mmCIF file of C-alpha atoms in Angstrom:
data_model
loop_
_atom_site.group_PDB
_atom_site.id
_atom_site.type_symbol
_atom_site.label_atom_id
_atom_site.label_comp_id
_atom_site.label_asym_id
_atom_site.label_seq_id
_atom_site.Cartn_x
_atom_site.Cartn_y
_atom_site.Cartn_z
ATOM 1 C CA UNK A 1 -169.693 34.617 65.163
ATOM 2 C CA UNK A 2 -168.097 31.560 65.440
ATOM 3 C CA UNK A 3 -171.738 29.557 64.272
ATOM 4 C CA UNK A 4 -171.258 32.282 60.946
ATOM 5 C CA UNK A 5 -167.765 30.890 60.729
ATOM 6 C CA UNK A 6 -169.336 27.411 61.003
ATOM 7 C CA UNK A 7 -171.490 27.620 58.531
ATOM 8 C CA UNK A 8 -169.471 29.904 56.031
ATOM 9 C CA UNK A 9 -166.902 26.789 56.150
ATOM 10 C CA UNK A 10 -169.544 24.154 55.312
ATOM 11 C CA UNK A 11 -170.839 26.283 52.606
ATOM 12 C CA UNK A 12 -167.395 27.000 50.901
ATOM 13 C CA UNK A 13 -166.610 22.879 51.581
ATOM 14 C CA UNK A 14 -170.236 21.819 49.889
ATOM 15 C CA UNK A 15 -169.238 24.485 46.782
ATOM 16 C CA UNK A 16 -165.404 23.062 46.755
ATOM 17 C CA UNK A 17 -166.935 19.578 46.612
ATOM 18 C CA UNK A 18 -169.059 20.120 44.165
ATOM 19 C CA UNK A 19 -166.765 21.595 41.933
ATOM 20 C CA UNK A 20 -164.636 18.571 42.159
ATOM 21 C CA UNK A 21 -167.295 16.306 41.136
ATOM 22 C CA UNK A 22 -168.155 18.483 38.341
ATOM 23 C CA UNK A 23 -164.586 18.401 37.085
ATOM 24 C CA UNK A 24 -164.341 14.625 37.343
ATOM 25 C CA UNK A 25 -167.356 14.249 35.415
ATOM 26 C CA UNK A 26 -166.325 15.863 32.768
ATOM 27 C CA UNK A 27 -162.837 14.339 32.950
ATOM 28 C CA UNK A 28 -165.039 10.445 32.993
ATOM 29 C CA UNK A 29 -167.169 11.791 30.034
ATOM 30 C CA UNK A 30 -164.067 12.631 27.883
ATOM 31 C CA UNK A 31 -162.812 9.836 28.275
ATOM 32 C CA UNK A 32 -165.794 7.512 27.542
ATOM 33 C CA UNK A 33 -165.889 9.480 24.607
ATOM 34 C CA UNK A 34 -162.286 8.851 23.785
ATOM 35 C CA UNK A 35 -163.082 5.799 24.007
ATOM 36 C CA UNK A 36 -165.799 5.569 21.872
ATOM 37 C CA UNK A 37 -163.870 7.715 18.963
ATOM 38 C CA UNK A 38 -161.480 5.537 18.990
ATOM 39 C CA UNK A 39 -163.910 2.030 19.019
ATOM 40 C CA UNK A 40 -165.273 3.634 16.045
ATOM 41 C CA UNK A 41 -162.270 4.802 14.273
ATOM 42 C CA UNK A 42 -160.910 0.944 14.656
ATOM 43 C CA UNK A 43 -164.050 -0.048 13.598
ATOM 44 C CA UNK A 44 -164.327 2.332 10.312
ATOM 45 C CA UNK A 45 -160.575 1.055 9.315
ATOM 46 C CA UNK A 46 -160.474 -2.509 9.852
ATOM 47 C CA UNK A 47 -164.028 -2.429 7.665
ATOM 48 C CA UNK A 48 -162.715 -0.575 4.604
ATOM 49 C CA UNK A 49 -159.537 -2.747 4.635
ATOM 50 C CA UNK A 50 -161.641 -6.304 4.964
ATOM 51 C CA UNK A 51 -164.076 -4.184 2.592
ATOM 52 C CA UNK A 52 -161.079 -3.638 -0.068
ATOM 53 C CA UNK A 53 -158.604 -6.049 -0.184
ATOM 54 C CA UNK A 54 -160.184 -8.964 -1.952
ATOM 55 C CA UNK A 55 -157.674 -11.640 -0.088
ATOM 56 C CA UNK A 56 -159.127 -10.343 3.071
ATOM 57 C CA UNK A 57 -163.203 -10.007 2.179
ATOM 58 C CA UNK A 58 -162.564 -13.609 0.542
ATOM 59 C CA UNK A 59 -161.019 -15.313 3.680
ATOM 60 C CA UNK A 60 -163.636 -14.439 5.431
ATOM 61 C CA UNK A 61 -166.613 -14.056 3.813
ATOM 62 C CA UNK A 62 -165.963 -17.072 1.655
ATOM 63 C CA UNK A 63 -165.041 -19.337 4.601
ATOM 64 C CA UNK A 64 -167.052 -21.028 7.781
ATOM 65 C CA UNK A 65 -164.841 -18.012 9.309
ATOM 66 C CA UNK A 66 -167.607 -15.668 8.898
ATOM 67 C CA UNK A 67 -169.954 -17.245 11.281
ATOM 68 C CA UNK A 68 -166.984 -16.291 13.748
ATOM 69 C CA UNK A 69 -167.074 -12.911 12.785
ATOM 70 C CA UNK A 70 -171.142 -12.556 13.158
ATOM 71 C CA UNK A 71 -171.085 -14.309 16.410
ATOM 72 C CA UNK A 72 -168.130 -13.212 17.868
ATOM 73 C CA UNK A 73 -169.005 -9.991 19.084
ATOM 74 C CA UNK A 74 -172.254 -10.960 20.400
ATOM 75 C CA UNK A 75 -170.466 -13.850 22.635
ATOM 76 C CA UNK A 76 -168.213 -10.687 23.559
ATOM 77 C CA UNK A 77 -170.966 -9.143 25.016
ATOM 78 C CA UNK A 78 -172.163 -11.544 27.309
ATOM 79 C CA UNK A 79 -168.722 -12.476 28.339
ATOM 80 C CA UNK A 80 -168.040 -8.894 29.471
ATOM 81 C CA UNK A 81 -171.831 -8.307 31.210
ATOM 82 C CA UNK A 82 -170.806 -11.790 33.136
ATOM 83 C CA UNK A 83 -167.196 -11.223 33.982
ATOM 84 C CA UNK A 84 -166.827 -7.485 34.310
ATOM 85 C CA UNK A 85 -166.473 -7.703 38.328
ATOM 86 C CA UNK A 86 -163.821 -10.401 38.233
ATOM 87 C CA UNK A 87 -161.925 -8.776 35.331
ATOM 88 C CA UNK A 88 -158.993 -6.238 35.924
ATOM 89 C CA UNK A 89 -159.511 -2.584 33.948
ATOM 90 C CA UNK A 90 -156.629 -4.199 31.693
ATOM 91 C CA UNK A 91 -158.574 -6.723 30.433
ATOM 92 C CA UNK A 92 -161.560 -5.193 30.195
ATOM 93 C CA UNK A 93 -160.307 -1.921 27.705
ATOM 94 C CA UNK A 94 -158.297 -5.126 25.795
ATOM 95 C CA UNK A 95 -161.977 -6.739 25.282
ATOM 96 C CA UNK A 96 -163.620 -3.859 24.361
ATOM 97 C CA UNK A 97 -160.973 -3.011 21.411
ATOM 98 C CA UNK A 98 -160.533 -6.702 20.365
ATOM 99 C CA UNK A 99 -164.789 -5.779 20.020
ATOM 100 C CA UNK A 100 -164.697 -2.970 17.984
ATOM 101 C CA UNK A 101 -162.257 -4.974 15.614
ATOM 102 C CA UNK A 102 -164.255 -7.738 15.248
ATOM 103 C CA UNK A 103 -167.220 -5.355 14.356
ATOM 104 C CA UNK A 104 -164.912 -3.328 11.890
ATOM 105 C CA UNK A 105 -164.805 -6.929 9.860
ATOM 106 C CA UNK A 106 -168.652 -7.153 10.427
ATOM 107 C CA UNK A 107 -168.924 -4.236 8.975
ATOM 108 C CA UNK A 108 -167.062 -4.467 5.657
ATOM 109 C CA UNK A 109 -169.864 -6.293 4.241
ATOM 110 C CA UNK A 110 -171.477 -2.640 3.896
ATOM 111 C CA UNK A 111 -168.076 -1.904 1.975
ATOM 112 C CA UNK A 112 -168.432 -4.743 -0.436
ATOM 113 C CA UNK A 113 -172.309 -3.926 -1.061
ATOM 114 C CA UNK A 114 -171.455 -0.884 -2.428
ATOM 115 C CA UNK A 115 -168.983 -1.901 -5.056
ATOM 116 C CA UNK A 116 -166.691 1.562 -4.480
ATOM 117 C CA UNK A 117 -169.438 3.933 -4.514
ATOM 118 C CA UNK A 118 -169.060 5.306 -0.828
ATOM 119 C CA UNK A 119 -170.979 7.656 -1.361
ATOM 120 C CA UNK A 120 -174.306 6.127 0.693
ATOM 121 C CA UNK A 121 -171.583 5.342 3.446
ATOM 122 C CA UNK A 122 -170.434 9.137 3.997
ATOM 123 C CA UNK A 123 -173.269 10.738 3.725
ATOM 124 C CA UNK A 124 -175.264 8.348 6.153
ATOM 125 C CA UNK A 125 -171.830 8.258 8.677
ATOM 126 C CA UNK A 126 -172.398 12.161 8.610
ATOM 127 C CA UNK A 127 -175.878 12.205 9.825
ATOM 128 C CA UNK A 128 -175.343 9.937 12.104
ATOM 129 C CA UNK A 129 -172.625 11.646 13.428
ATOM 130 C CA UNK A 130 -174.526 14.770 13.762
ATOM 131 C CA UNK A 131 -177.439 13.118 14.905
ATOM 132 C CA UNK A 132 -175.582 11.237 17.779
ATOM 133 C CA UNK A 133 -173.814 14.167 19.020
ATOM 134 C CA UNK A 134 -177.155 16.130 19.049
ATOM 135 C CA UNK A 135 -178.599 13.113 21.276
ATOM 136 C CA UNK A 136 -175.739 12.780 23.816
ATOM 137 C CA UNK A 137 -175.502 16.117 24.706
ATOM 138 C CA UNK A 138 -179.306 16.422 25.157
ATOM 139 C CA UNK A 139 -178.825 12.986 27.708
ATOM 140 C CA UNK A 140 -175.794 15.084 29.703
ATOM 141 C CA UNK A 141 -177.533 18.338 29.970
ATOM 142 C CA UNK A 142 -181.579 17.563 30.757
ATOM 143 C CA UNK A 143 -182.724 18.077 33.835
ATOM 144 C CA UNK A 144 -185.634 15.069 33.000
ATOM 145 C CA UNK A 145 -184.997 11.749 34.030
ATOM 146 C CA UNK A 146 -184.821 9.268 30.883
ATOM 147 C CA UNK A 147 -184.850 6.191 34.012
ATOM 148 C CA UNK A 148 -188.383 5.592 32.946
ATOM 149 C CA UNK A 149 -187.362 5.111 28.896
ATOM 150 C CA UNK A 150 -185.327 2.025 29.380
ATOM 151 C CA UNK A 151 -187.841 -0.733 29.970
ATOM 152 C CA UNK A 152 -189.567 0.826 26.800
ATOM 153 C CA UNK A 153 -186.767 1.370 24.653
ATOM 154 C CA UNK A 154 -186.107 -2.445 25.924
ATOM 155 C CA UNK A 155 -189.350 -4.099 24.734
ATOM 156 C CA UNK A 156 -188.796 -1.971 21.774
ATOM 157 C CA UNK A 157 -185.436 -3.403 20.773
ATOM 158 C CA UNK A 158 -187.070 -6.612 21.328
ATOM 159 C CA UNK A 159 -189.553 -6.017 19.364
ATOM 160 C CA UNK A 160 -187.363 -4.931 16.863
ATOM 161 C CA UNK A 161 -185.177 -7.921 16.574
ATOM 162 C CA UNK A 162 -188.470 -10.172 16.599
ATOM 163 C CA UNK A 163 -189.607 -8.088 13.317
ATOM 164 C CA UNK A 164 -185.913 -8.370 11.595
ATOM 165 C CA UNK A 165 -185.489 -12.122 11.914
ATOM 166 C CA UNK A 166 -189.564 -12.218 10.695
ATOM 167 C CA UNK A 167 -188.493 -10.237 7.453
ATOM 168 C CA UNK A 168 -185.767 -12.378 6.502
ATOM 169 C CA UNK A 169 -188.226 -14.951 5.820
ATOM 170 C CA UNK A 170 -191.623 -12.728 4.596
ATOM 171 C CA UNK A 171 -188.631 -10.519 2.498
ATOM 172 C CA UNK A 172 -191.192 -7.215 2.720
ATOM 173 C CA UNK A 173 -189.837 -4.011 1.933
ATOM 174 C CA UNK A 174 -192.611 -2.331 3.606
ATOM 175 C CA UNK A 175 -191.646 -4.294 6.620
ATOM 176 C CA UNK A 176 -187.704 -3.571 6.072
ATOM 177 C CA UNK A 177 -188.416 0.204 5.738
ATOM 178 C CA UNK A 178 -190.853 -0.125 8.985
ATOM 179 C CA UNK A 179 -187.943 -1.441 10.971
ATOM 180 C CA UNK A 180 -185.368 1.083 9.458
ATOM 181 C CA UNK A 181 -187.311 3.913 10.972
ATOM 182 C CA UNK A 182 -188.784 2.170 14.240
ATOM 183 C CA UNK A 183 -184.824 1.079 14.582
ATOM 184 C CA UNK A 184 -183.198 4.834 13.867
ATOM 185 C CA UNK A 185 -186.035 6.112 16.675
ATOM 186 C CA UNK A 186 -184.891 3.195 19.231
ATOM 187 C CA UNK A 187 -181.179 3.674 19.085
ATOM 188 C CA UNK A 188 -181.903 7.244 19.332
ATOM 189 C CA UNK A 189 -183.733 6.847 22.443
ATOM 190 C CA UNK A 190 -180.784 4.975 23.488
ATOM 191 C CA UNK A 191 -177.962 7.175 23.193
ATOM 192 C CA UNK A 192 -179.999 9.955 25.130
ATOM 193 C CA UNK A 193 -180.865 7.371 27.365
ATOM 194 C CA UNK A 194 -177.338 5.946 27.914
ATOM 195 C CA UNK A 195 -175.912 9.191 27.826
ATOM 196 C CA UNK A 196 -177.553 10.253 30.895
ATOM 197 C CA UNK A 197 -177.006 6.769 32.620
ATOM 198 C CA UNK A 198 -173.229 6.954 32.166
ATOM 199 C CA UNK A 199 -173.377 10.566 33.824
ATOM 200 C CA UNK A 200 -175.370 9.443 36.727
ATOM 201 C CA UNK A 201 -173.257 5.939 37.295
ATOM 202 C CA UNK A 202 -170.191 8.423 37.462
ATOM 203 C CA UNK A 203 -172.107 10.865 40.207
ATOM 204 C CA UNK A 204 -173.447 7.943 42.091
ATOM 205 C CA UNK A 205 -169.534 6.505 42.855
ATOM 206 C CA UNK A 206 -168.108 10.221 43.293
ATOM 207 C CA UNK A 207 -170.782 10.657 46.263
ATOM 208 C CA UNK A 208 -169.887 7.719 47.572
ATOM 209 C CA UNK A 209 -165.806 7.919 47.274
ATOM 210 C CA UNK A 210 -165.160 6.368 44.580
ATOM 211 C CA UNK A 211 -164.353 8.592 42.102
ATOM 212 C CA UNK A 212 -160.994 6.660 41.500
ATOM 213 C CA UNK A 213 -162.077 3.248 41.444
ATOM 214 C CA UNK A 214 -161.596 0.492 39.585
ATOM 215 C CA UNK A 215 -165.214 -0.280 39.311
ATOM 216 C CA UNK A 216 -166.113 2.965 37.821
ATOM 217 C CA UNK A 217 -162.959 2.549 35.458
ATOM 218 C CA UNK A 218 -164.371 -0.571 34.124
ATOM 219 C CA UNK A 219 -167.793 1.019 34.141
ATOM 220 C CA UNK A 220 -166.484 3.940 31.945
ATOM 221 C CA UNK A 221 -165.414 1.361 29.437
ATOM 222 C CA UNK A 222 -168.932 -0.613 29.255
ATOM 223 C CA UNK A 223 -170.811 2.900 28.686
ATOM 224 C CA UNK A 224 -168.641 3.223 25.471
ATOM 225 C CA UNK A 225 -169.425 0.098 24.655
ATOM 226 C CA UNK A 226 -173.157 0.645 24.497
ATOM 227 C CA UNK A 227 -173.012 4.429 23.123
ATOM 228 C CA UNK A 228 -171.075 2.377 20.329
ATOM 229 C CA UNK A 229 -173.211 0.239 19.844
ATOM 230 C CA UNK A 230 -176.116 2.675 19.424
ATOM 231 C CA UNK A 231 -174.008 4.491 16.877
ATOM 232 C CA UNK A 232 -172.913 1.462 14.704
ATOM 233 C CA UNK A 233 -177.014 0.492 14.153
ATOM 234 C CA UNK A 234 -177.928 4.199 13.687
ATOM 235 C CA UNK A 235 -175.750 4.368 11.195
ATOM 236 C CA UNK A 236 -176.754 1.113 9.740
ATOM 237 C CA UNK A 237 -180.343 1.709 9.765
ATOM 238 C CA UNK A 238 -180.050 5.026 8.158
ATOM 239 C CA UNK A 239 -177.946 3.894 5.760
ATOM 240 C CA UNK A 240 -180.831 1.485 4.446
ATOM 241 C CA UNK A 241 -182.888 5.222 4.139
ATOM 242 C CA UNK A 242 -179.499 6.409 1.878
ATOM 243 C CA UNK A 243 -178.386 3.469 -0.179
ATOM 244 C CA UNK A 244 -180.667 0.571 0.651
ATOM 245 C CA UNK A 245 -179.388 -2.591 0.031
ATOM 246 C CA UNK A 246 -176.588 -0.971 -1.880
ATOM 247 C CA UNK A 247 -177.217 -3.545 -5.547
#
């Protein structure tokens, strides 16, 4: 009797447990999700300002500034992957937002391409949308591992980049709608991919007591940073299917 009682208590403390984890995963998702939202909604209104107010586009676009604005976020980047364990969860969330408003100015040069027909710009936002949030939840809920698509979807984005700076010089429009499909198909991959990785980072330091930790804080804030990511060059590279160059 007292082995049932035994083993009735471990059952009901593995059940409890797990219940708890599941909870605080989906308390860490929201808020990397929050998170992202919120990158994005910076991002969205910082562009169509910079994108409308001809002072603005013209002090940067029309200045050395600009090379600040291209650069800037990529330098932000490496200055987070580098830092992130000596940086408090303060400075971290104020990096990532100072990121997404830097890319917001990036991205009102889609904004002044299309001379006030938005058109292009909502309806390829939509799909993206749509097509992101299809993605994610497929990377939270498979059971399949999507470890082994990394090092692919890697070499692919390489790949990628390689073709883009190629094009700038050969100028092909076969090439240029090549790398808008291969690029829609790798940051596809990605969010699935990423998706899954931020759920598993999250169960890895709840099984080992960390649930509350800094670390996983900061780590939290880095997995919006790269589901943002994937959503900003979605959208881009379907918006070359939608409006092209926007001219």
């Amino acid at each position: 009797m007292a082995e049932f009682d035994r083993m009735a208590a471990t059952t009901v403390g593995t059940q409890g447990r797990a219940a708890e984890i599941d909870q605080g995963l989906r308390a860490h998702m929201m808020t990397v999700y929050n998170y992202l939202s919120g990158g994005l909604f910076v991002a969205a209104g910082t562009a169509y300002v910079f994108g409308n107010v001809p002072v603005l586009a013209q002090a940067v676009w029309g200045s050395p500034l600009k090379w600040v604005v291209i650069f800037a976020p990529l330098a932000l980047i490496f200055f987070m992957s580098f830092r992130l364990q000596k940086m408090s969860v303060g400075a971290v969330q104020a990096t990532y937002w100072v990121f997404t408003l830097l890319m917001g100015i990036s991205l009102s040069m889609v904004f002044l391409r299309f001379a006030g027909d938005y058109t292009p710009i909502v309806q390829a936002f939509g799909i993206t949308a749509v097509s992101f949030l299809g993605l994610s939840l497929y990377g939270y809920t498979t059971k399949r591992s999507l470890s082994g698509m990394g090092s692919f979807l890697l070499m692919g984005l390489i790949g990628l980049i390689l073709a883009s700076i190629a094009n700038i010089f050969i100028a092909s429009s076969a090439l240029s709608f090549g790398i808008s499909v291969i690029g829609v198909l790798i940051f596809a991959g990605l969010t699935a991919y990423d998706t899954q990785r931020i759920k598993n980072e999250y169960l890895y330091y709840a099984q080992a007591g960390m649930a509350a930790s800094a670390e996983l804080s900061k780590a939290g804030v880095m997995g919006a940073l790269g589901l943002f990511l994937n959503f900003v060059n979605m959208f881009q590279f379907i918006l070359s299917f939608m409006g092209g160059s926007g001219e």
